mmCIF file of N, CA and C in Angstrom:
data_model
loop_
_atom_site.group_PDB
_atom_site.id
_atom_site.type_symbol
_atom_site.label_atom_id
_atom_site.label_comp_id
_atom_site.label_asym_id
_atom_site.label_seq_id
_atom_site.Cartn_x
_atom_site.Cartn_y
_atom_site.Cartn_z
ATOM 1 N N UNK O 1484 21.125 -25.885 -29.541
ATOM 2 C CA UNK O 1484 19.797 -25.500 -29.959
ATOM 3 C C UNK O 1484 18.873 -26.698 -29.838
ATOM 4 N N UNK O 1485 17.639 -26.436 -29.563
ATOM 5 C CA UNK O 1485 16.672 -27.521 -29.485
ATOM 6 C C UNK O 1485 15.556 -27.281 -30.500
ATOM 7 N N UNK O 1486 15.058 -28.335 -31.008
ATOM 8 C CA UNK O 1486 13.952 -28.281 -31.952
ATOM 9 C C UNK O 1486 12.954 -29.367 -31.579
ATOM 10 N N UNK O 1487 11.719 -29.176 -31.965
ATOM 11 C CA UNK O 1487 10.688 -30.170 -31.666
ATOM 12 C C UNK O 1487 10.469 -31.114 -32.828
ATOM 13 N N UNK O 1488 10.976 -30.807 -33.995
ATOM 14 C CA UNK O 1488 10.834 -31.691 -35.156
ATOM 15 C C UNK O 1488 12.137 -31.711 -35.943
ATOM 16 N N UNK O 1489 12.435 -32.848 -36.538
ATOM 17 C CA UNK O 1489 13.603 -32.953 -37.418
ATOM 18 C C UNK O 1489 13.399 -34.107 -38.388
ATOM 19 N N UNK O 1490 12.395 -33.990 -39.226
ATOM 20 C CA UNK O 1490 12.136 -35.053 -40.192
ATOM 21 C C UNK O 1490 13.178 -35.066 -41.304
ATOM 22 N N UNK O 1491 13.860 -33.952 -41.517
ATOM 23 C CA UNK O 1491 14.896 -33.914 -42.556
ATOM 24 C C UNK O 1491 16.020 -34.903 -42.234
ATOM 25 N N UNK O 1492 16.522 -34.867 -41.015
ATOM 26 C CA UNK O 1492 17.619 -35.753 -40.620
ATOM 27 C C UNK O 1492 17.142 -37.093 -40.078
ATOM 28 N N UNK O 1493 16.024 -37.107 -39.375
ATOM 29 C CA UNK O 1493 15.575 -38.295 -38.657
ATOM 30 C C UNK O 1493 14.450 -39.060 -39.347
ATOM 31 N N UNK O 1494 13.930 -38.568 -40.444
ATOM 32 C CA UNK O 1494 12.833 -39.242 -41.130
ATOM 33 C C UNK O 1494 11.497 -38.913 -40.492
ATOM 34 N N UNK O 1495 10.442 -39.348 -41.142
ATOM 35 C CA UNK O 1495 9.089 -39.011 -40.691
ATOM 36 C C UNK O 1495 8.736 -39.620 -39.338
ATOM 37 N N UNK O 1496 9.041 -40.901 -39.139
ATOM 38 C CA UNK O 1496 8.606 -41.584 -37.913
ATOM 39 C C UNK O 1496 9.287 -41.008 -36.670
ATOM 40 N N UNK O 1497 10.600 -40.910 -36.674
ATOM 41 C CA UNK O 1497 11.312 -40.425 -35.499
ATOM 42 C C UNK O 1497 11.449 -38.906 -35.482
ATOM 43 N N UNK O 1498 11.465 -38.293 -36.632
ATOM 44 C CA UNK O 1498 11.646 -36.847 -36.710
ATOM 45 C C UNK O 1498 10.430 -36.038 -36.320
ATOM 46 N N UNK O 1499 9.263 -36.665 -36.340
ATOM 47 C CA UNK O 1499 8.025 -35.981 -35.951
ATOM 48 C C UNK O 1499 7.435 -36.560 -34.664
ATOM 49 N N UNK O 1500 8.212 -37.318 -33.942
ATOM 50 C CA UNK O 1500 7.788 -37.955 -32.702
ATOM 51 C C UNK O 1500 7.483 -36.887 -31.655
ATOM 52 N N UNK O 1501 6.261 -36.867 -31.163
ATOM 53 C CA UNK O 1501 5.851 -35.840 -30.201
ATOM 54 C C UNK O 1501 6.454 -36.054 -28.818
ATOM 55 N N UNK O 1502 7.196 -37.140 -28.619
ATOM 56 C CA UNK O 1502 7.832 -37.398 -27.331
ATOM 57 C C UNK O 1502 9.300 -36.977 -27.301
ATOM 58 N N UNK O 1503 9.816 -36.448 -28.417
ATOM 59 C CA UNK O 1503 11.245 -36.149 -28.510
ATOM 60 C C UNK O 1503 11.532 -34.676 -28.725
ATOM 61 N N UNK O 1504 12.713 -34.280 -28.263
ATOM 62 C CA UNK O 1504 13.296 -32.991 -28.582
ATOM 63 C C UNK O 1504 14.669 -33.246 -29.173
ATOM 64 N N UNK O 1505 15.123 -32.356 -30.019
ATOM 65 C CA UNK O 1505 16.364 -32.558 -30.767
ATOM 66 C C UNK O 1505 17.375 -31.475 -30.413
ATOM 67 N N UNK O 1506 18.595 -31.884 -30.203
ATOM 68 C CA UNK O 1506 19.686 -30.964 -29.924
ATOM 69 C C UNK O 1506 20.608 -30.948 -31.138
ATOM 70 N N UNK O 1507 20.865 -29.751 -31.654
ATOM 71 C CA UNK O 1507 21.704 -29.597 -32.843
ATOM 72 C C UNK O 1507 22.862 -28.648 -32.581
ATOM 73 N N UNK O 1508 23.945 -28.925 -33.254
ATOM 74 C CA UNK O 1508 25.097 -28.015 -33.316
ATOM 75 C C UNK O 1508 25.748 -27.725 -31.973
ATOM 76 N N UNK O 1509 25.758 -28.703 -31.093
ATOM 77 C CA UNK O 1509 26.459 -28.531 -29.827
ATOM 78 C C UNK O 1509 27.960 -28.593 -30.088
ATOM 79 N N UNK O 1510 28.673 -27.625 -29.584
ATOM 80 C CA UNK O 1510 30.132 -27.618 -29.700
ATOM 81 C C UNK O 1510 30.729 -26.952 -28.463
ATOM 82 N N UNK O 1511 31.818 -27.509 -28.010
ATOM 83 C CA UNK O 1511 32.568 -26.929 -26.901
ATOM 84 C C UNK O 1511 33.940 -26.552 -27.452
ATOM 85 N N UNK O 1512 34.339 -25.325 -27.218
ATOM 86 C CA UNK O 1512 35.627 -24.861 -27.726
ATOM 87 C C UNK O 1512 36.751 -25.764 -27.196
ATOM 88 N N UNK O 1513 37.715 -26.024 -28.047
ATOM 89 C CA UNK O 1513 38.766 -26.988 -27.735
ATOM 90 C C UNK O 1513 39.449 -26.772 -26.394
ATOM 91 N N UNK O 1514 39.735 -25.541 -26.045
ATOM 92 C CA UNK O 1514 40.438 -25.271 -24.784
ATOM 93 C C UNK O 1514 39.585 -25.576 -23.554
ATOM 94 N N UNK O 1515 38.276 -25.736 -23.740
ATOM 95 C CA UNK O 1515 37.374 -25.998 -22.617
ATOM 96 C C UNK O 1515 36.906 -27.448 -22.544
ATOM 97 N N UNK O 1516 37.321 -28.256 -23.487
ATOM 98 C CA UNK O 1516 36.938 -29.673 -23.455
ATOM 99 C C UNK O 1516 37.533 -30.326 -22.220
ATOM 100 N N UNK O 1517 36.797 -31.277 -21.687
ATOM 101 C CA UNK O 1517 37.247 -31.963 -20.483
ATOM 102 C C UNK O 1517 36.773 -31.298 -19.205
ATOM 103 N N UNK O 1518 36.049 -30.196 -19.320
ATOM 104 C CA UNK O 1518 35.521 -29.492 -18.151
ATOM 105 C C UNK O 1518 34.054 -29.799 -17.898
ATOM 106 N N UNK O 1519 33.514 -30.781 -18.594
ATOM 107 C CA UNK O 1519 32.145 -31.255 -18.397
ATOM 108 C C UNK O 1519 31.077 -30.291 -18.928
ATOM 109 N N UNK O 1520 31.472 -29.320 -19.737
ATOM 110 C CA UNK O 1520 30.496 -28.380 -20.276
ATOM 111 C C UNK O 1520 29.497 -29.068 -21.203
ATOM 112 N N UNK O 1521 29.967 -29.978 -22.039
ATOM 113 C CA UNK O 1521 29.066 -30.674 -22.958
ATOM 114 C C UNK O 1521 27.965 -31.407 -22.226
ATOM 115 N N UNK O 1522 28.328 -32.170 -21.200
ATOM 116 C CA UNK O 1522 27.334 -32.919 -20.420
ATOM 117 C C UNK O 1522 26.373 -31.975 -19.716
ATOM 118 N N UNK O 1523 26.887 -30.869 -19.219
ATOM 119 C CA UNK O 1523 26.020 -29.917 -18.523
ATOM 120 C C UNK O 1523 25.039 -29.255 -19.475
ATOM 121 N N UNK O 1524 25.500 -28.942 -20.666
ATOM 122 C CA UNK O 1524 24.589 -28.360 -21.666
ATOM 123 C C UNK O 1524 23.522 -29.372 -22.054
ATOM 124 N N UNK O 1525 23.935 -30.608 -22.298
ATOM 125 C CA UNK O 1525 22.972 -31.660 -22.652
ATOM 126 C C UNK O 1525 21.962 -31.850 -21.532
ATOM 127 N N UNK O 1526 22.421 -31.862 -20.282
ATOM 128 C CA UNK O 1526 21.498 -32.002 -19.142
ATOM 129 C C UNK O 1526 20.515 -30.841 -19.091
ATOM 130 N N UNK O 1527 20.990 -29.638 -19.346
ATOM 131 C CA UNK O 1527 20.109 -28.468 -19.318
ATOM 132 C C UNK O 1527 19.054 -28.555 -20.423
ATOM 133 N N UNK O 1528 19.482 -28.910 -21.623
ATOM 134 C CA UNK O 1528 18.535 -29.053 -22.731
ATOM 135 C C UNK O 1528 17.544 -30.179 -22.431
ATOM 136 N N UNK O 1529 18.017 -31.265 -21.832
ATOM 137 C CA UNK O 1529 17.116 -32.369 -21.466
ATOM 138 C C UNK O 1529 16.037 -31.882 -20.504
ATOM 139 N N UNK O 1530 16.396 -31.020 -19.565
ATOM 140 C CA UNK O 1530 15.405 -30.467 -18.637
ATOM 141 C C UNK O 1530 14.383 -29.599 -19.377
ATOM 142 N N UNK O 1531 14.847 -28.824 -20.347
ATOM 143 C CA UNK O 1531 13.915 -28.023 -21.145
ATOM 144 C C UNK O 1531 12.965 -28.920 -21.933
ATOM 145 N N UNK O 1532 13.496 -29.985 -22.489
ATOM 146 C CA UNK O 1532 12.670 -30.930 -23.244
ATOM 147 C C UNK O 1532 11.652 -31.585 -22.319
ATOM 148 N N UNK O 1533 12.117 -32.057 -21.165
ATOM 149 C CA UNK O 1533 11.211 -32.690 -20.192
ATOM 150 C C UNK O 1533 10.137 -31.707 -19.736
ATOM 151 N N UNK O 1534 10.511 -30.430 -19.594
ATOM 152 C CA UNK O 1534 9.550 -29.397 -19.196
ATOM 153 C C UNK O 1534 8.473 -29.148 -20.235
ATOM 154 N N UNK O 1535 8.682 -29.654 -21.423
ATOM 155 C CA UNK O 1535 7.685 -29.560 -22.491
ATOM 156 C C UNK O 1535 6.990 -30.900 -22.712
ATOM 157 N N UNK O 1536 6.945 -31.704 -21.660
ATOM 158 C CA UNK O 1536 6.233 -32.985 -21.642
ATOM 159 C C UNK O 1536 6.728 -33.960 -22.707
ATOM 160 N N UNK O 1537 8.035 -33.989 -22.902
ATOM 161 C CA UNK O 1537 8.658 -34.943 -23.829
ATOM 162 C C UNK O 1537 9.665 -35.757 -23.036
ATOM 163 N N UNK O 1538 9.901 -36.986 -23.462
ATOM 164 C CA UNK O 1538 10.762 -37.859 -22.666
ATOM 165 C C UNK O 1538 11.958 -38.438 -23.415
ATOM 166 N N UNK O 1539 12.299 -37.878 -24.551
ATOM 167 C CA UNK O 1539 13.468 -38.323 -25.311
ATOM 168 C C UNK O 1539 14.267 -37.124 -25.794
ATOM 169 N N UNK O 1540 15.572 -37.234 -25.708
ATOM 170 C CA UNK O 1540 16.451 -36.262 -26.337
ATOM 171 C C UNK O 1540 17.184 -36.997 -27.454
ATOM 172 N N UNK O 1541 17.214 -36.389 -28.626
ATOM 173 C CA UNK O 1541 17.874 -36.991 -29.786
ATOM 174 C C UNK O 1541 18.920 -36.019 -30.320
ATOM 175 N N UNK O 1542 20.020 -36.590 -30.763
ATOM 176 C CA UNK O 1542 21.066 -35.801 -31.398
ATOM 177 C C UNK O 1542 21.806 -36.672 -32.396
ATOM 178 N N UNK O 1543 22.588 -36.044 -33.236
ATOM 179 C CA UNK O 1543 23.366 -36.794 -34.219
ATOM 180 C C UNK O 1543 24.697 -36.096 -34.425
ATOM 181 N N UNK O 1544 25.615 -36.813 -35.027
ATOM 182 C CA UNK O 1544 26.934 -36.267 -35.319
ATOM 183 C C UNK O 1544 27.544 -37.048 -36.482
ATOM 184 N N UNK O 1545 28.689 -36.617 -36.917
ATOM 185 C CA UNK O 1545 29.381 -37.333 -37.985
ATOM 186 C C UNK O 1545 29.873 -38.674 -37.442
ATOM 187 N N UNK O 1546 29.591 -39.732 -38.163
ATOM 188 C CA UNK O 1546 29.957 -41.068 -37.699
ATOM 189 C C UNK O 1546 31.466 -41.265 -37.625
ATOM 190 N N UNK O 1547 32.225 -40.499 -38.385
ATOM 191 C CA UNK O 1547 33.684 -40.628 -38.353
ATOM 192 C C UNK O 1547 34.301 -39.999 -37.107
ATOM 193 N N UNK O 1548 33.509 -39.240 -36.368
ATOM 194 C CA UNK O 1548 33.995 -38.639 -35.133
ATOM 195 C C UNK O 1548 33.812 -39.658 -34.002
ATOM 196 N N UNK O 1549 34.693 -40.640 -33.982
ATOM 197 C CA UNK O 1549 34.551 -41.760 -33.041
ATOM 198 C C UNK O 1549 34.608 -41.318 -31.583
ATOM 199 N N UNK O 1550 35.422 -40.314 -31.280
ATOM 200 C CA UNK O 1550 35.505 -39.870 -29.886
ATOM 201 C C UNK O 1550 34.191 -39.227 -29.439
ATOM 202 N N UNK O 1551 33.543 -38.489 -30.321
ATOM 203 C CA UNK O 1551 32.250 -37.886 -29.969
ATOM 204 C C UNK O 1551 31.165 -38.954 -29.846
ATOM 205 N N UNK O 1552 31.165 -39.922 -30.749
ATOM 206 C CA UNK O 1552 30.208 -41.031 -30.648
ATOM 207 C C UNK O 1552 30.392 -41.759 -29.318
ATOM 208 N N UNK O 1553 31.622 -42.027 -28.948
ATOM 209 C CA UNK O 1553 31.896 -42.694 -27.665
ATOM 210 C C UNK O 1553 31.463 -41.834 -26.494
ATOM 211 N N UNK O 1554 31.658 -40.532 -26.610
ATOM 212 C CA UNK O 1554 31.251 -39.612 -25.553
ATOM 213 C C UNK O 1554 29.747 -39.673 -25.332
ATOM 214 N N UNK O 1555 28.973 -39.612 -26.412
ATOM 215 C CA UNK O 1555 27.519 -39.684 -26.275
ATOM 216 C C UNK O 1555 27.093 -41.011 -25.654
ATOM 217 N N UNK O 1556 27.725 -42.098 -26.051
ATOM 218 C CA UNK O 1556 27.409 -43.399 -25.451
ATOM 219 C C UNK O 1556 27.739 -43.397 -23.963
ATOM 220 N N UNK O 1557 28.837 -42.744 -23.583
ATOM 221 C CA UNK O 1557 29.222 -42.700 -22.167
ATOM 222 C C UNK O 1557 28.233 -41.888 -21.328
ATOM 223 N N UNK O 1558 27.488 -40.997 -21.981
ATOM 224 C CA UNK O 1558 26.476 -40.199 -21.281
ATOM 225 C C UNK O 1558 25.124 -40.910 -21.213
ATOM 226 N N UNK O 1559 25.073 -42.148 -21.694
ATOM 227 C CA UNK O 1559 23.837 -42.920 -21.605
ATOM 228 C C UNK O 1559 22.987 -42.916 -22.852
ATOM 229 N N UNK O 1560 23.462 -42.292 -23.914
ATOM 230 C CA UNK O 1560 22.723 -42.328 -25.178
ATOM 231 C C UNK O 1560 22.857 -43.702 -25.808
ATOM 232 N N UNK O 1561 21.845 -44.091 -26.532
ATOM 233 C CA UNK O 1561 21.836 -45.339 -27.301
ATOM 234 C C UNK O 1561 21.814 -44.980 -28.777
ATOM 235 N N UNK O 1562 22.366 -45.853 -29.573
ATOM 236 C CA UNK O 1562 22.307 -45.642 -31.026
ATOM 237 C C UNK O 1562 20.855 -45.745 -31.482
ATOM 238 N N UNK O 1563 20.486 -44.903 -32.406
ATOM 239 C CA UNK O 1563 19.150 -44.926 -32.996
ATOM 240 C C UNK O 1563 19.309 -45.139 -34.495
ATOM 241 N N UNK O 1564 18.300 -45.738 -35.089
ATOM 242 C CA UNK O 1564 18.363 -46.075 -36.509
ATOM 243 C C UNK O 1564 17.081 -45.634 -37.209
ATOM 244 N N UNK O 1565 17.029 -44.368 -37.610
ATOM 245 C CA UNK O 1565 15.836 -43.878 -38.312
ATOM 246 C C UNK O 1565 15.606 -44.629 -39.623
ATOM 247 N N UNK O 1566 14.379 -45.043 -39.845
ATOM 248 C CA UNK O 1566 14.039 -45.736 -41.084
ATOM 249 C C UNK O 1566 14.280 -44.841 -42.283
ATOM 250 N N UNK O 1567 14.867 -45.400 -43.313
ATOM 251 C CA UNK O 1567 15.096 -44.656 -44.539
ATOM 252 C C UNK O 1567 16.262 -43.694 -44.480
ATOM 253 N N UNK O 1568 16.960 -43.666 -43.375
ATOM 254 C CA UNK O 1568 18.104 -42.773 -43.224
ATOM 255 C C UNK O 1568 19.378 -43.614 -43.125
ATOM 256 N N UNK O 1569 19.792 -44.115 -44.244
ATOM 257 C CA UNK O 1569 20.955 -44.997 -44.288
ATOM 258 C C UNK O 1569 22.208 -44.233 -44.701
ATOM 259 N N UNK O 1570 22.406 -43.078 -44.129
ATOM 260 C CA UNK O 1570 23.569 -42.270 -44.431
ATOM 261 C C UNK O 1570 24.707 -42.709 -43.517
ATOM 262 N N UNK O 1571 25.720 -43.377 -44.057
ATOM 263 C CA UNK O 1571 26.809 -43.873 -43.206
ATOM 264 C C UNK O 1571 27.658 -42.759 -42.600
ATOM 265 N N UNK O 1572 27.466 -41.530 -43.041
ATOM 266 C CA UNK O 1572 28.247 -40.417 -42.508
ATOM 267 C C UNK O 1572 27.647 -39.827 -41.238
ATOM 268 N N UNK O 1573 26.429 -40.262 -40.874
ATOM 269 C CA UNK O 1573 25.743 -39.708 -39.709
ATOM 270 C C UNK O 1573 25.479 -40.804 -38.688
ATOM 271 N N UNK O 1574 25.793 -40.509 -37.433
ATOM 272 C CA UNK O 1574 25.463 -41.400 -36.316
ATOM 273 C C UNK O 1574 24.330 -40.749 -35.529
ATOM 274 N N UNK O 1575 23.279 -41.507 -35.272
ATOM 275 C CA UNK O 1575 22.100 -41.009 -34.573
ATOM 276 C C UNK O 1575 22.067 -41.576 -33.158
ATOM 277 N N UNK O 1576 21.691 -40.736 -32.184
ATOM 278 C CA UNK O 1576 21.631 -41.147 -30.788
ATOM 279 C C UNK O 1576 20.358 -40.621 -30.128
ATOM 280 N N UNK O 1577 19.871 -41.379 -29.128
ATOM 281 C CA UNK O 1577 18.747 -40.910 -28.343
ATOM 282 C C UNK O 1577 18.892 -41.389 -26.913
ATOM 283 N N UNK O 1578 18.213 -40.691 -26.012
ATOM 284 C CA UNK O 1578 18.286 -41.020 -24.592
ATOM 285 C C UNK O 1578 16.952 -40.694 -23.945
ATOM 286 N N UNK O 1579 16.460 -41.618 -23.118
ATOM 287 C CA UNK O 1579 15.251 -41.343 -22.340
ATOM 288 C C UNK O 1579 15.618 -40.389 -21.215
ATOM 289 N N UNK O 1580 14.721 -39.440 -20.982
ATOM 290 C CA UNK O 1580 14.961 -38.449 -19.929
ATOM 291 C C UNK O 1580 13.777 -38.385 -18.986
#
């Protein structure tokens, strides 16, 4: 799913950024992992975001899910640090598109 605002999770500064779109609740069923579906979905959502004159895709996940955090980094996402959002259970990521 994509959203244009997410101040609840990302705070006021990054959550209301008019240059970003947010992807939430992406999941690939276990038997289909490794087939590149996650990257393809992210690429498709990035195109939708870019088509709305925005140049950042942002997403987050549980910080304890190290394999997912590594996966997002491998896709070119960088860690993001929303001000006032010091929840150690959440890892924030963004990527220029």
